[in-house]
mmCIF file of C-alpha atoms in Angstrom:
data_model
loop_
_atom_site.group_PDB
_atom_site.id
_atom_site.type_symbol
_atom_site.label_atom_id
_atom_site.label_comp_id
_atom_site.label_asym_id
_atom_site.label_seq_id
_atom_site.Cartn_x
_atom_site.Cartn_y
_atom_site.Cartn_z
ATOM 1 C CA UNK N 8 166.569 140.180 -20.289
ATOM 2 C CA UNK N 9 168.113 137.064 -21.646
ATOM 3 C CA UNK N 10 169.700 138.787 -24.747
ATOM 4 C CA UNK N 11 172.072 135.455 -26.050
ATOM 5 C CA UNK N 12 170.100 133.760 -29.561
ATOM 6 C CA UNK N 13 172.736 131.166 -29.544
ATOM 7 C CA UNK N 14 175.754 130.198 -31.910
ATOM 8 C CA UNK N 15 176.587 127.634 -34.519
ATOM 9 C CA UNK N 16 176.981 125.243 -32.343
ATOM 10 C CA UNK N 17 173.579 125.364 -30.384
ATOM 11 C CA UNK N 18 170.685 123.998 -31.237
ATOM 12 C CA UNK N 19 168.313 126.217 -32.647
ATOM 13 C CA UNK N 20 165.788 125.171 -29.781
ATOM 14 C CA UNK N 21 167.251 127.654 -27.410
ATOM 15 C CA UNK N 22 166.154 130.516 -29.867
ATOM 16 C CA UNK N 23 162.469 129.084 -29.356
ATOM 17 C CA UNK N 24 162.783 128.026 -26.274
ATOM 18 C CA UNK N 25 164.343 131.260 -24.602
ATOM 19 C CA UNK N 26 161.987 134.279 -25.423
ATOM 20 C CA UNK N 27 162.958 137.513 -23.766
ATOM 21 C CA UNK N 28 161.676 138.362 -20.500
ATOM 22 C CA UNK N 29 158.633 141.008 -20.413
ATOM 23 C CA UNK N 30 159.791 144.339 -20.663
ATOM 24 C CA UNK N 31 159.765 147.453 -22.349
ATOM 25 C CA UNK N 32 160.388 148.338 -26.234
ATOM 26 C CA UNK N 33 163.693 150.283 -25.734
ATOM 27 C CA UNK N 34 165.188 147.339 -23.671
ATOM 28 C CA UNK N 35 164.755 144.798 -26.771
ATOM 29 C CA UNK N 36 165.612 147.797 -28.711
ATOM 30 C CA UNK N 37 169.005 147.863 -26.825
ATOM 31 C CA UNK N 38 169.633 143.754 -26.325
ATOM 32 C CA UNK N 39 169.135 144.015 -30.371
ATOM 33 C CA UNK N 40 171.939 146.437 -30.552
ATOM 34 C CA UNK N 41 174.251 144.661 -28.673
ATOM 35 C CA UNK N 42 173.534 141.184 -30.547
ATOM 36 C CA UNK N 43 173.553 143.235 -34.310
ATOM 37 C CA UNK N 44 171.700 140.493 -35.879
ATOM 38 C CA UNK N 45 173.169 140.826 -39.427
ATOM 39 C CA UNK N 46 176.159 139.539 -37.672
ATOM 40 C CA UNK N 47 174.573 136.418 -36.111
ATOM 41 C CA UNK N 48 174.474 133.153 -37.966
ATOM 42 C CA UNK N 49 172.590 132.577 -40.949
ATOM 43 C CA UNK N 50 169.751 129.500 -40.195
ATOM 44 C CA UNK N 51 168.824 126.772 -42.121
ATOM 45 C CA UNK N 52 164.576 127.399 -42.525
ATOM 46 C CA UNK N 53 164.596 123.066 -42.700
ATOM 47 C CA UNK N 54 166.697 123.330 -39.446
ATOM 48 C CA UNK N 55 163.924 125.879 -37.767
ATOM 49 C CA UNK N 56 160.915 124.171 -39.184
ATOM 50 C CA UNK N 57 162.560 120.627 -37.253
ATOM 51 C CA UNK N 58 162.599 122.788 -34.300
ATOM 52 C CA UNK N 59 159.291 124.276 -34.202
ATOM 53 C CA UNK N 60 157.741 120.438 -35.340
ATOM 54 C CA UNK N 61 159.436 119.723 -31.776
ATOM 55 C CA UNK N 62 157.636 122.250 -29.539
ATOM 56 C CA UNK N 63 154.656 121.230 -31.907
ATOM 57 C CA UNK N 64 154.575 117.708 -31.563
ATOM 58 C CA UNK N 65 151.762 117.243 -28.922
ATOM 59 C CA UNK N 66 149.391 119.354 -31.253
ATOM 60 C CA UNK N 67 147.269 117.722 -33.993
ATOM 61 C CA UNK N 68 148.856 118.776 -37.245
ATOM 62 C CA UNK N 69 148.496 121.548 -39.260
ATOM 63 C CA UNK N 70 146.036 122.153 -41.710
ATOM 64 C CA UNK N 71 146.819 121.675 -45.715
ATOM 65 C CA UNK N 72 145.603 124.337 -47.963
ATOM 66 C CA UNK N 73 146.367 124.147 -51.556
ATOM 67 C CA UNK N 74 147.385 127.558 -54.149
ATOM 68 C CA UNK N 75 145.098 127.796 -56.903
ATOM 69 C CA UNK N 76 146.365 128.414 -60.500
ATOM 70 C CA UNK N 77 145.142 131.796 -61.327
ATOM 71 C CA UNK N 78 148.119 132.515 -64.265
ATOM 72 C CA UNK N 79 147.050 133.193 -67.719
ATOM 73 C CA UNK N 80 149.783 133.560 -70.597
ATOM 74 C CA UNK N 81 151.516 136.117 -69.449
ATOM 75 C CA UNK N 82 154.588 135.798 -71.167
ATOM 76 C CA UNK N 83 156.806 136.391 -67.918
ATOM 77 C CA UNK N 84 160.119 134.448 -67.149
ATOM 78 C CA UNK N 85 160.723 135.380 -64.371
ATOM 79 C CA UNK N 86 160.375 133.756 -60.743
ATOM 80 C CA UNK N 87 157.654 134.993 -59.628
ATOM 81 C CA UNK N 88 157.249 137.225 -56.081
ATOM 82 C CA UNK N 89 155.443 135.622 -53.345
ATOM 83 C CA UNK N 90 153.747 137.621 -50.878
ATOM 84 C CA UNK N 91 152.440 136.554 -47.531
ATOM 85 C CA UNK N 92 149.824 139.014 -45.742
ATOM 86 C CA UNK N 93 148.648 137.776 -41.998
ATOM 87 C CA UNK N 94 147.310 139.662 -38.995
ATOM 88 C CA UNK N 95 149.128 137.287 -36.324
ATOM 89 C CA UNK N 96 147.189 138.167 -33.680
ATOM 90 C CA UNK N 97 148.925 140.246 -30.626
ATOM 91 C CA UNK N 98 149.987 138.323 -28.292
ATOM 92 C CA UNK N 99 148.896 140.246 -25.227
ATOM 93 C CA UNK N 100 145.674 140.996 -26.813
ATOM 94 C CA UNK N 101 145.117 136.927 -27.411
ATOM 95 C CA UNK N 102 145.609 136.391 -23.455
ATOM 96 C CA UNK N 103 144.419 139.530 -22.163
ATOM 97 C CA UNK N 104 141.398 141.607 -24.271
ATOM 98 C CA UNK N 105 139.856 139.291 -27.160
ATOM 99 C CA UNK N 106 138.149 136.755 -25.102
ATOM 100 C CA UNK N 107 137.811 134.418 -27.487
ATOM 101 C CA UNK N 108 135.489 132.314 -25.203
ATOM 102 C CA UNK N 109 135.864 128.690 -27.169
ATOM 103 C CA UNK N 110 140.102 128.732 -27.194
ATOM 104 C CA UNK N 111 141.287 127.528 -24.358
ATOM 105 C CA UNK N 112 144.153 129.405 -22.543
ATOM 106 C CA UNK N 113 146.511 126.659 -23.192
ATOM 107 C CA UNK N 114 146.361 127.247 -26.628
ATOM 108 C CA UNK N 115 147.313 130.632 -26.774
ATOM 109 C CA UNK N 116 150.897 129.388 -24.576
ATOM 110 C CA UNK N 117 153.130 131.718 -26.647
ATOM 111 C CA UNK N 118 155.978 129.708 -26.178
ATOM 112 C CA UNK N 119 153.837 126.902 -28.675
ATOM 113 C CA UNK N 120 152.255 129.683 -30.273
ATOM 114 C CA UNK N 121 154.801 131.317 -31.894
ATOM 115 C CA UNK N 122 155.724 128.191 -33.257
ATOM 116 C CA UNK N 123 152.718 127.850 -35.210
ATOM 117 C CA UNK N 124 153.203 131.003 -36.799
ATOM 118 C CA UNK N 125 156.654 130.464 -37.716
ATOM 119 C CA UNK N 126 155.894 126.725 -38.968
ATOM 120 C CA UNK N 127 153.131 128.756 -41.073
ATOM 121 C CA UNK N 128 155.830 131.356 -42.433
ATOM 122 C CA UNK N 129 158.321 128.849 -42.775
ATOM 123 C CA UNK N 130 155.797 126.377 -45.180
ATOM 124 C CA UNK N 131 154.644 128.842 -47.496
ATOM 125 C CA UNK N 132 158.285 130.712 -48.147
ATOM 126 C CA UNK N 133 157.163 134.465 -48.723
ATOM 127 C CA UNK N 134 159.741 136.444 -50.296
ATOM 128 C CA UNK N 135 157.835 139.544 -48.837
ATOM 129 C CA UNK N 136 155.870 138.675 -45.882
ATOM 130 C CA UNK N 137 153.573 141.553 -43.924
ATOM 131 C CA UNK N 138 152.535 141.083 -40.786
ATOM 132 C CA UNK N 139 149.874 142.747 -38.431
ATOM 133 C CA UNK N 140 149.479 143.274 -34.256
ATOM 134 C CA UNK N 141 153.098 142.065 -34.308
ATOM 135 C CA UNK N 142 154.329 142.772 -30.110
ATOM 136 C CA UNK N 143 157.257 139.844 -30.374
ATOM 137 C CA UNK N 144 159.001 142.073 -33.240
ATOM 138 C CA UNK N 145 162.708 142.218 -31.114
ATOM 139 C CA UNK N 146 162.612 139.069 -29.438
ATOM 140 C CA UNK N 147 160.991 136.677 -31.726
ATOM 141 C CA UNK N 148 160.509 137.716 -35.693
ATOM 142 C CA UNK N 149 163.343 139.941 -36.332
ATOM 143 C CA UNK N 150 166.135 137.962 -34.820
ATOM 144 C CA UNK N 151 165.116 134.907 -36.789
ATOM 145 C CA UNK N 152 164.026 136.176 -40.063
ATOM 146 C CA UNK N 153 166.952 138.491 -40.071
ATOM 147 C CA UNK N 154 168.876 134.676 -40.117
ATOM 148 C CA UNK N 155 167.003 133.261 -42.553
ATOM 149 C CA UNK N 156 167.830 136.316 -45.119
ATOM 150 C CA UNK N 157 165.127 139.010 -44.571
ATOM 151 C CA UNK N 158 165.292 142.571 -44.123
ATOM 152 C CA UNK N 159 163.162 143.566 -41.404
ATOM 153 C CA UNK N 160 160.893 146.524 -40.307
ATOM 154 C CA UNK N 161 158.433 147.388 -37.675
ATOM 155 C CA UNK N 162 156.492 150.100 -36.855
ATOM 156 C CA UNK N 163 154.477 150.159 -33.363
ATOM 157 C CA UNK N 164 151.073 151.766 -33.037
ATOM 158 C CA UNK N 165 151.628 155.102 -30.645
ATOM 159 C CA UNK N 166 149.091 153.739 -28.278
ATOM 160 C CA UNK N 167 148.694 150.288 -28.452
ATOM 161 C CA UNK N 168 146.175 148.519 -26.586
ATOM 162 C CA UNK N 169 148.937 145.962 -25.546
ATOM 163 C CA UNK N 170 150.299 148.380 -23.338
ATOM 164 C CA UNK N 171 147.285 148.000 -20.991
ATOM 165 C CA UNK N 172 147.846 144.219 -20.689
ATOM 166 C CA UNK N 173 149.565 143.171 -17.694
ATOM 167 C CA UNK N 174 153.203 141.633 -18.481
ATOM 168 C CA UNK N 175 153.151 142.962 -22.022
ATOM 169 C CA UNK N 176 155.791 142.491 -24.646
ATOM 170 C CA UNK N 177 155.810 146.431 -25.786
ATOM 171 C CA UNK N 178 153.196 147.432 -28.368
ATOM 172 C CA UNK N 179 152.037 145.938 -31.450
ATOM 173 C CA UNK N 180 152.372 147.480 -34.661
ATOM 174 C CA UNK N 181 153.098 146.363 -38.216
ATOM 175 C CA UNK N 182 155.943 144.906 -39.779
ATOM 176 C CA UNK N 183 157.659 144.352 -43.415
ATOM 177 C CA UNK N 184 160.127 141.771 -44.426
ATOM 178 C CA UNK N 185 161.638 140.891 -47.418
ATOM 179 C CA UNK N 186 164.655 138.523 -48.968
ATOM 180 C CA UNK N 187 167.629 140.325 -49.520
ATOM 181 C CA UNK N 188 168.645 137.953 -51.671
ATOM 182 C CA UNK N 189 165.622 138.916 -54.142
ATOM 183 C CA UNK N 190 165.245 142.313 -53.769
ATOM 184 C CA UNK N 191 167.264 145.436 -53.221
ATOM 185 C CA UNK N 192 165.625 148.814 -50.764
ATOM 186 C CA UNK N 193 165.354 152.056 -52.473
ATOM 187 C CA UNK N 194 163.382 153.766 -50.095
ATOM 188 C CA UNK N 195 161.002 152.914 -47.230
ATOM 189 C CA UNK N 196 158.198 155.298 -45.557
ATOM 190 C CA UNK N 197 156.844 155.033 -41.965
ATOM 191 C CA UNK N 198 153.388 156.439 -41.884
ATOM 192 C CA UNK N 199 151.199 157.674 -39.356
ATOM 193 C CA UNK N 200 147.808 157.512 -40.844
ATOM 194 C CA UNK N 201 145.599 160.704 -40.476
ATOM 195 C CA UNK N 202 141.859 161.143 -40.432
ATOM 196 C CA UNK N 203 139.946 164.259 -40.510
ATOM 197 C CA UNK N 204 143.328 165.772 -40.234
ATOM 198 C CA UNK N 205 144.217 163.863 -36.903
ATOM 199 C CA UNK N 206 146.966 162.009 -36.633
ATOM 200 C CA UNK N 207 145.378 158.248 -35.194
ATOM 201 C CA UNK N 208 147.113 155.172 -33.509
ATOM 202 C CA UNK N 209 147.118 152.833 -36.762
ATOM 203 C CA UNK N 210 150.323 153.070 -38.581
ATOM 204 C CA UNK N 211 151.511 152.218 -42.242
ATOM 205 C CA UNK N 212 155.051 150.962 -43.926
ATOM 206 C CA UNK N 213 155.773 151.353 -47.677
ATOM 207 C CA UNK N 214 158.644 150.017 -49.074
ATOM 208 C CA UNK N 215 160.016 150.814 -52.713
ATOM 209 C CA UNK N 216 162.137 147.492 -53.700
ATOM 210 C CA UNK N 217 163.920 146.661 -56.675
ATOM 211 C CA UNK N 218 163.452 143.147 -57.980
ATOM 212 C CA UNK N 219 167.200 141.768 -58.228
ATOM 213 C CA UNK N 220 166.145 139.467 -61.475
ATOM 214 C CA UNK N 221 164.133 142.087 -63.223
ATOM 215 C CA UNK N 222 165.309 145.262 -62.175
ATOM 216 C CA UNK N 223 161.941 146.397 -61.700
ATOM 217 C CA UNK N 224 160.695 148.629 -58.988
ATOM 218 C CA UNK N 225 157.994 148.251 -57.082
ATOM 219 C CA UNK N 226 156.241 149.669 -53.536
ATOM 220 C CA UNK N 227 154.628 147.003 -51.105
ATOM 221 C CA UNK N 228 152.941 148.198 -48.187
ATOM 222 C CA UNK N 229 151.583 147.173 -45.216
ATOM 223 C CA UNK N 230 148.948 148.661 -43.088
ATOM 224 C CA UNK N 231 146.360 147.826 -40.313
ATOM 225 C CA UNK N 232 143.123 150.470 -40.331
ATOM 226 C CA UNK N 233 140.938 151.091 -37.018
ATOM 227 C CA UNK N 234 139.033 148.318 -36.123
ATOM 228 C CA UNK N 235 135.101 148.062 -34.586
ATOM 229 C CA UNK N 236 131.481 148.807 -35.781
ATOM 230 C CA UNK N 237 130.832 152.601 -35.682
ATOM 231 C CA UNK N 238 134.088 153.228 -37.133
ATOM 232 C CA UNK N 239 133.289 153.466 -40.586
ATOM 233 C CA UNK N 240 134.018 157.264 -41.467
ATOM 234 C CA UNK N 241 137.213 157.025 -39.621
ATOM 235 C CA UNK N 242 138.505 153.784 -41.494
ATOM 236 C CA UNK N 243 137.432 155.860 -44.965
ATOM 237 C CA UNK N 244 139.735 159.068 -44.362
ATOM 238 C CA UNK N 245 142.695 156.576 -43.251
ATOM 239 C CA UNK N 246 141.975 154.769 -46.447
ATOM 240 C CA UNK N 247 142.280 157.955 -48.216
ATOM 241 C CA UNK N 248 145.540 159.622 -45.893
ATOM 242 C CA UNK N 249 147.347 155.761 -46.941
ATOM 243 C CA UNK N 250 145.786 156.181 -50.926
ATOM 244 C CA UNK N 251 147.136 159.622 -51.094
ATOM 245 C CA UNK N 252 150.897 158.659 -49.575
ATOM 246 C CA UNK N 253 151.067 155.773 -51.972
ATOM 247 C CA UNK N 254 150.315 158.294 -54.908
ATOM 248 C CA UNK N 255 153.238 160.536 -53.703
ATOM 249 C CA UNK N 256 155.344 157.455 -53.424
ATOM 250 C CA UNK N 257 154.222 155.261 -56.867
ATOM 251 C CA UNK N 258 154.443 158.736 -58.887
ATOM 252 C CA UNK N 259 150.914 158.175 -59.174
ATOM 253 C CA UNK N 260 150.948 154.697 -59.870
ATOM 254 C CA UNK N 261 154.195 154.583 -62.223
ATOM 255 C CA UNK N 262 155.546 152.390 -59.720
ATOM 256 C CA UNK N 263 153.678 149.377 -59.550
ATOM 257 C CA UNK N 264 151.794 148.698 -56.150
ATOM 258 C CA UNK N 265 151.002 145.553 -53.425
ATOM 259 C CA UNK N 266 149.093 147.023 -50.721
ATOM 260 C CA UNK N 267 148.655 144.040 -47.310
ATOM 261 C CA UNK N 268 146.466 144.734 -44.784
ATOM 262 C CA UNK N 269 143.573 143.578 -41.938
ATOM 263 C CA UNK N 270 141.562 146.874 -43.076
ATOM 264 C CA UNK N 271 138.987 145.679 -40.803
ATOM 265 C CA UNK N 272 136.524 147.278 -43.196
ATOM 266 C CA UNK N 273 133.704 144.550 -45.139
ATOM 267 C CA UNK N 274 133.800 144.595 -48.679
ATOM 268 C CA UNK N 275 130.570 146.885 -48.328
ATOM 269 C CA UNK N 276 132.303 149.472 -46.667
ATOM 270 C CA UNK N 277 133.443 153.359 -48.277
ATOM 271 C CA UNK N 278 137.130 152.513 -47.850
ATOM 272 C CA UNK N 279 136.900 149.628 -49.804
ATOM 273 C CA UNK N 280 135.145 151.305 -52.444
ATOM 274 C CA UNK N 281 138.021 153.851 -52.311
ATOM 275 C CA UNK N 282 140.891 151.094 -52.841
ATOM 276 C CA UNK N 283 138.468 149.782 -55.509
ATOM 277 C CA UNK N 284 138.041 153.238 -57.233
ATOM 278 C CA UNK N 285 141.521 154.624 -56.493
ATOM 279 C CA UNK N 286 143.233 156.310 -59.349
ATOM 280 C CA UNK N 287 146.109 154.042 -58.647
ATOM 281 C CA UNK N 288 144.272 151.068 -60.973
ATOM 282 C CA UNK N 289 143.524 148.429 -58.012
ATOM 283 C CA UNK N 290 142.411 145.084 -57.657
ATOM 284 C CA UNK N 291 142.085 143.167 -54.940
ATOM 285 C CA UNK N 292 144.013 139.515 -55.181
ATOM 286 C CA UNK N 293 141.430 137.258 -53.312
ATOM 287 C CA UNK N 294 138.600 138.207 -55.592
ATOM 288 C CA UNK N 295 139.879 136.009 -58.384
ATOM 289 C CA UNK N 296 139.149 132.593 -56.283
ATOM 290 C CA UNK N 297 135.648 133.553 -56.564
ATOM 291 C CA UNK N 298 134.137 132.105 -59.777
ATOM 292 C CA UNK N 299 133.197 135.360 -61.104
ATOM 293 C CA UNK N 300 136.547 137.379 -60.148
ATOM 294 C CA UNK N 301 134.490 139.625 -58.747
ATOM 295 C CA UNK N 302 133.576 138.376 -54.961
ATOM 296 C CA UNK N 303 135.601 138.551 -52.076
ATOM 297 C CA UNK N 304 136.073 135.313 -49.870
ATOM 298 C CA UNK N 305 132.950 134.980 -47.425
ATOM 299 C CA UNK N 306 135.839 134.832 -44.714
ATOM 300 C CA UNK N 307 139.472 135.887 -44.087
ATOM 301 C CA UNK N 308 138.471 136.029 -39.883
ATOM 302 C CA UNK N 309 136.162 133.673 -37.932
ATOM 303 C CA UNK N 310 136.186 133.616 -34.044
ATOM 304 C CA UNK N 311 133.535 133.417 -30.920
ATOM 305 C CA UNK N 312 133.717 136.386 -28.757
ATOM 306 C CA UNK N 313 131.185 137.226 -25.647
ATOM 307 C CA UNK N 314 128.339 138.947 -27.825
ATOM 308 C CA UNK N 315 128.438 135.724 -29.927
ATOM 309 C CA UNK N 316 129.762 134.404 -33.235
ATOM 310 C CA UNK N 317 132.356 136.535 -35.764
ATOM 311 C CA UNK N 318 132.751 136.311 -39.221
ATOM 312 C CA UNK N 319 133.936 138.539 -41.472
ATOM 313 C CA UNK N 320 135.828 139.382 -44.754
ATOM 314 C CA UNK N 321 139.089 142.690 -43.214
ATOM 315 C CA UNK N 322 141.889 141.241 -44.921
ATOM 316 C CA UNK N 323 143.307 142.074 -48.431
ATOM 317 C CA UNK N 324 145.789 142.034 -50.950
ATOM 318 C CA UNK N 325 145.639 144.972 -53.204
ATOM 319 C CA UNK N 326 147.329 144.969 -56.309
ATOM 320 C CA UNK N 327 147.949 147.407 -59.744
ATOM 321 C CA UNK N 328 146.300 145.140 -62.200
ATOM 322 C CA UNK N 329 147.752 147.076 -65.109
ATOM 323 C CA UNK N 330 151.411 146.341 -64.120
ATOM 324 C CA UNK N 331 151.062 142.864 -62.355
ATOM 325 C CA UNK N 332 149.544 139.538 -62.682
ATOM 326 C CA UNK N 333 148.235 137.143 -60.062
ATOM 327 C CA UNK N 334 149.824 133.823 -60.854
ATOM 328 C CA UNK N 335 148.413 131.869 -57.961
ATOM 329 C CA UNK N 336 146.481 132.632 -54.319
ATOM 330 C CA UNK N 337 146.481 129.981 -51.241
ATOM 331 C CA UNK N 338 142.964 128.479 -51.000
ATOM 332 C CA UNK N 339 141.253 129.417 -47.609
ATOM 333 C CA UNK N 340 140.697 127.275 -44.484
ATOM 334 C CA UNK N 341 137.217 125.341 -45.225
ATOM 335 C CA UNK N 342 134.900 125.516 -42.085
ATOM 336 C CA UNK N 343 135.663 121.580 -41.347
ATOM 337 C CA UNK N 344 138.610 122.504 -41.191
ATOM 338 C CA UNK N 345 138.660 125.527 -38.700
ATOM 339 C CA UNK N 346 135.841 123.629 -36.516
ATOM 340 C CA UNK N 347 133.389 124.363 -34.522
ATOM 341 C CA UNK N 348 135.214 126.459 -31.682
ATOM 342 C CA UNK N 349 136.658 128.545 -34.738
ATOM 343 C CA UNK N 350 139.880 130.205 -34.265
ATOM 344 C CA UNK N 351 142.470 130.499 -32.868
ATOM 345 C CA UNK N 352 143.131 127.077 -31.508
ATOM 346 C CA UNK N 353 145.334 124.388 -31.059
ATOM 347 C CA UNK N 354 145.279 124.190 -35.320
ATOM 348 C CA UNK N 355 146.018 127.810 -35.896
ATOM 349 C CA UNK N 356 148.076 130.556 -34.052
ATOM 350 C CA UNK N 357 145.484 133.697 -35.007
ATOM 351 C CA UNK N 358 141.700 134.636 -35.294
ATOM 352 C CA UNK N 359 142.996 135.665 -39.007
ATOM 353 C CA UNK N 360 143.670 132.910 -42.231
ATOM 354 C CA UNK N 361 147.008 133.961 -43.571
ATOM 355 C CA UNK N 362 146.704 134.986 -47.440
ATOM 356 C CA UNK N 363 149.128 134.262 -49.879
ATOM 357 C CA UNK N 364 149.488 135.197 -53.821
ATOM 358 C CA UNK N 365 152.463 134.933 -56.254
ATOM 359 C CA UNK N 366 152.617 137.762 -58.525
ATOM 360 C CA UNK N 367 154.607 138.378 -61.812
ATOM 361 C CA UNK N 368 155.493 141.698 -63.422
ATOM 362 C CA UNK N 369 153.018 142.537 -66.883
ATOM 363 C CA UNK N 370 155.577 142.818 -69.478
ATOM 364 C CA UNK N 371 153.617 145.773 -71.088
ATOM 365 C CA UNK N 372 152.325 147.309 -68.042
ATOM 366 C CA UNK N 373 151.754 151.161 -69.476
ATOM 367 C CA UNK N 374 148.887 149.561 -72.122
ATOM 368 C CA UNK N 375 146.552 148.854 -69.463
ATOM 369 C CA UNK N 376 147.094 152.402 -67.136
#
């Protein structure tokens, strides 16, 4: 395994450039240890962005989305937290199980890939950013957003489906990272979601942060709940195993609450209802784009498999509407814009739209509970 990320002096190219050869977990695991990457260089996002444009530059540009002012007076002064949710799509599962039939192979190169994503990360600045089906955790995201001032953490599904991809990068899982510079950890939970009293391969990561400016706590979490038709009943009891940990953990909902995740459930589905219903005072974020505040986007996924043509509303930003306040949200792709071969492609890294929302702490947040 190549295991050198460069120095000062290098160009940052060889970080994108050089991506660890295929192996297991516990050999990134131990190339990681011997690097220590709180002890490598700090990086300049401008100087990584230059660098990805330049692996980029034989791709068509990509696409412009625009935040929408959602912010009534609030009264806040503060800066408010940004928070990125995006299932990036696994690599091994983009070249080896999805078959997304219009992408061609080329597209899915992860050396250009990855790229894309990080251009993606890098233009919308998320000072908490949660990521799903995450298999280039060691070699690719936490080396370089450890430089650029996150904290990082991953947690790998027990059995991921990467595994049975030939040349894997390790499994995929979920994973949490936040600026240091912003916020301070108080305590941080790894959970293995149940259902029916079963422990099941889809994992959880709640994180209790205080907000360096405010000195407000809050918990952010980040999840990624059983995907596929039939699997209704089993989403609904993870739903309910993550509701009940993030009771234990907000002191039922004294500690305000951002819950990211591809739930791969429809807006018509129990375990919706159950975030909706949840004693913990939820709302979800994107609902407030619609003109009624009360309708979820008619997309946050859109792809072409075998058995035909895929689109769906699994991805969410849950919020506790009595403590915060959505100030903004990032507009979604149109359908010009993600074509007629849908996604991924040579546009956009992942068969999921990245969602974004700025939040700001309720300055009376007990009156509404």
């Amino acid at each position: 395994a190549v295991c050198s990320m460069g120095n000062s002096t290098s160009r940052l190219y060889s970080v994108l450039a050089k991506t660890l050869s295929s192996g297991t977990v516990s050999q990134h695991q131990d190339c990681l240890e011997q690097l220590d990457s709180a002890q490598l260089d700090p990086i300049d996002p401008k100087d990584l962005l230059e660098e990805c444009q330049i692996v980029l530059q034989k791709r068509p540009p990509r696409f412009q989305r625009n935040f929408v002012n959602l912010k009534k007076n609030t009264g806040s002064n503060h800066r408010p937290i940004r928070v990125m949710q995006w299932n990036i799509l696994a690599q091994a599962l983009g070249e080896g199980k999805d078959n997304f039939v219009q992408c061609p192979m080329e597209a899915l190169k992860w050396e250009e890939r990855k790229c894309l994503i990080l251009e993606e990360i890098l233009a919308y600045k998320p000072d908490i950013l949660c990521l799903q089906e995450v298999d280039h955790y060691f070699d690719t995201f936490e080396p370089l957003l450890s430089r650029l001032g996150y904290q990082c953490t991953f947690f790998p599904k027990p059995w991921s489906p990467c595994l049975d991809v030939e040349h894997n990068n390790g499994p995929d899982g979920c994973a949490m990272f936040f600026l240091k510079e912003r916020f301070e950890l108080v305590s941080s939970a790894n959970i293995r979601l149940t259902a029916m009293k079963l422990k099941t391969n889809q994992v959880a990561i709640a994180q209790t942060l205080k907000c360096h400016e405010t000195g407000r706590l809050f918990c952010i979490a980040v999840t990624h709940l059983k995907a596929r038709t039939g699997w209704e009943r089993f989403r609904s009891a993870q739903g309910c195993d993550l509701l009940q940990n993030l009771k234990n953990i907000t002191q039922g909902a004294k500690i305000p609450l951002i819950v990211c995740g591809d739930f791969n459930a429809e807006p018509t589905e129990e375990v919706y209802r159950e975030f909706s219903n949840s004693s913990l005072n939820l709302n979800s974020a994107y609902k407030l784009l619609s003109p009624d505040g009360q309708t979820e986007p008619p997309y946050t996924t859109w792809k072409i498999r075998p058995s035909g043509e895929c689109r769906h509303t699994l991805d969410y930003i849950w919020y506790s509407q009595h403590a915060l306040n959505v100030n903004s949200a990032l507009g979604l792709l149109t359908e010009e814009q993600i074509g007629p071969n849908r996604l991924p492609s040579f546009n956009y890294p992942s068969d999921h739209l990245s969602l974004v929302c700025d939040f700001s702490f309720n300055q009376d947040p007990d009156r509404l509970l």
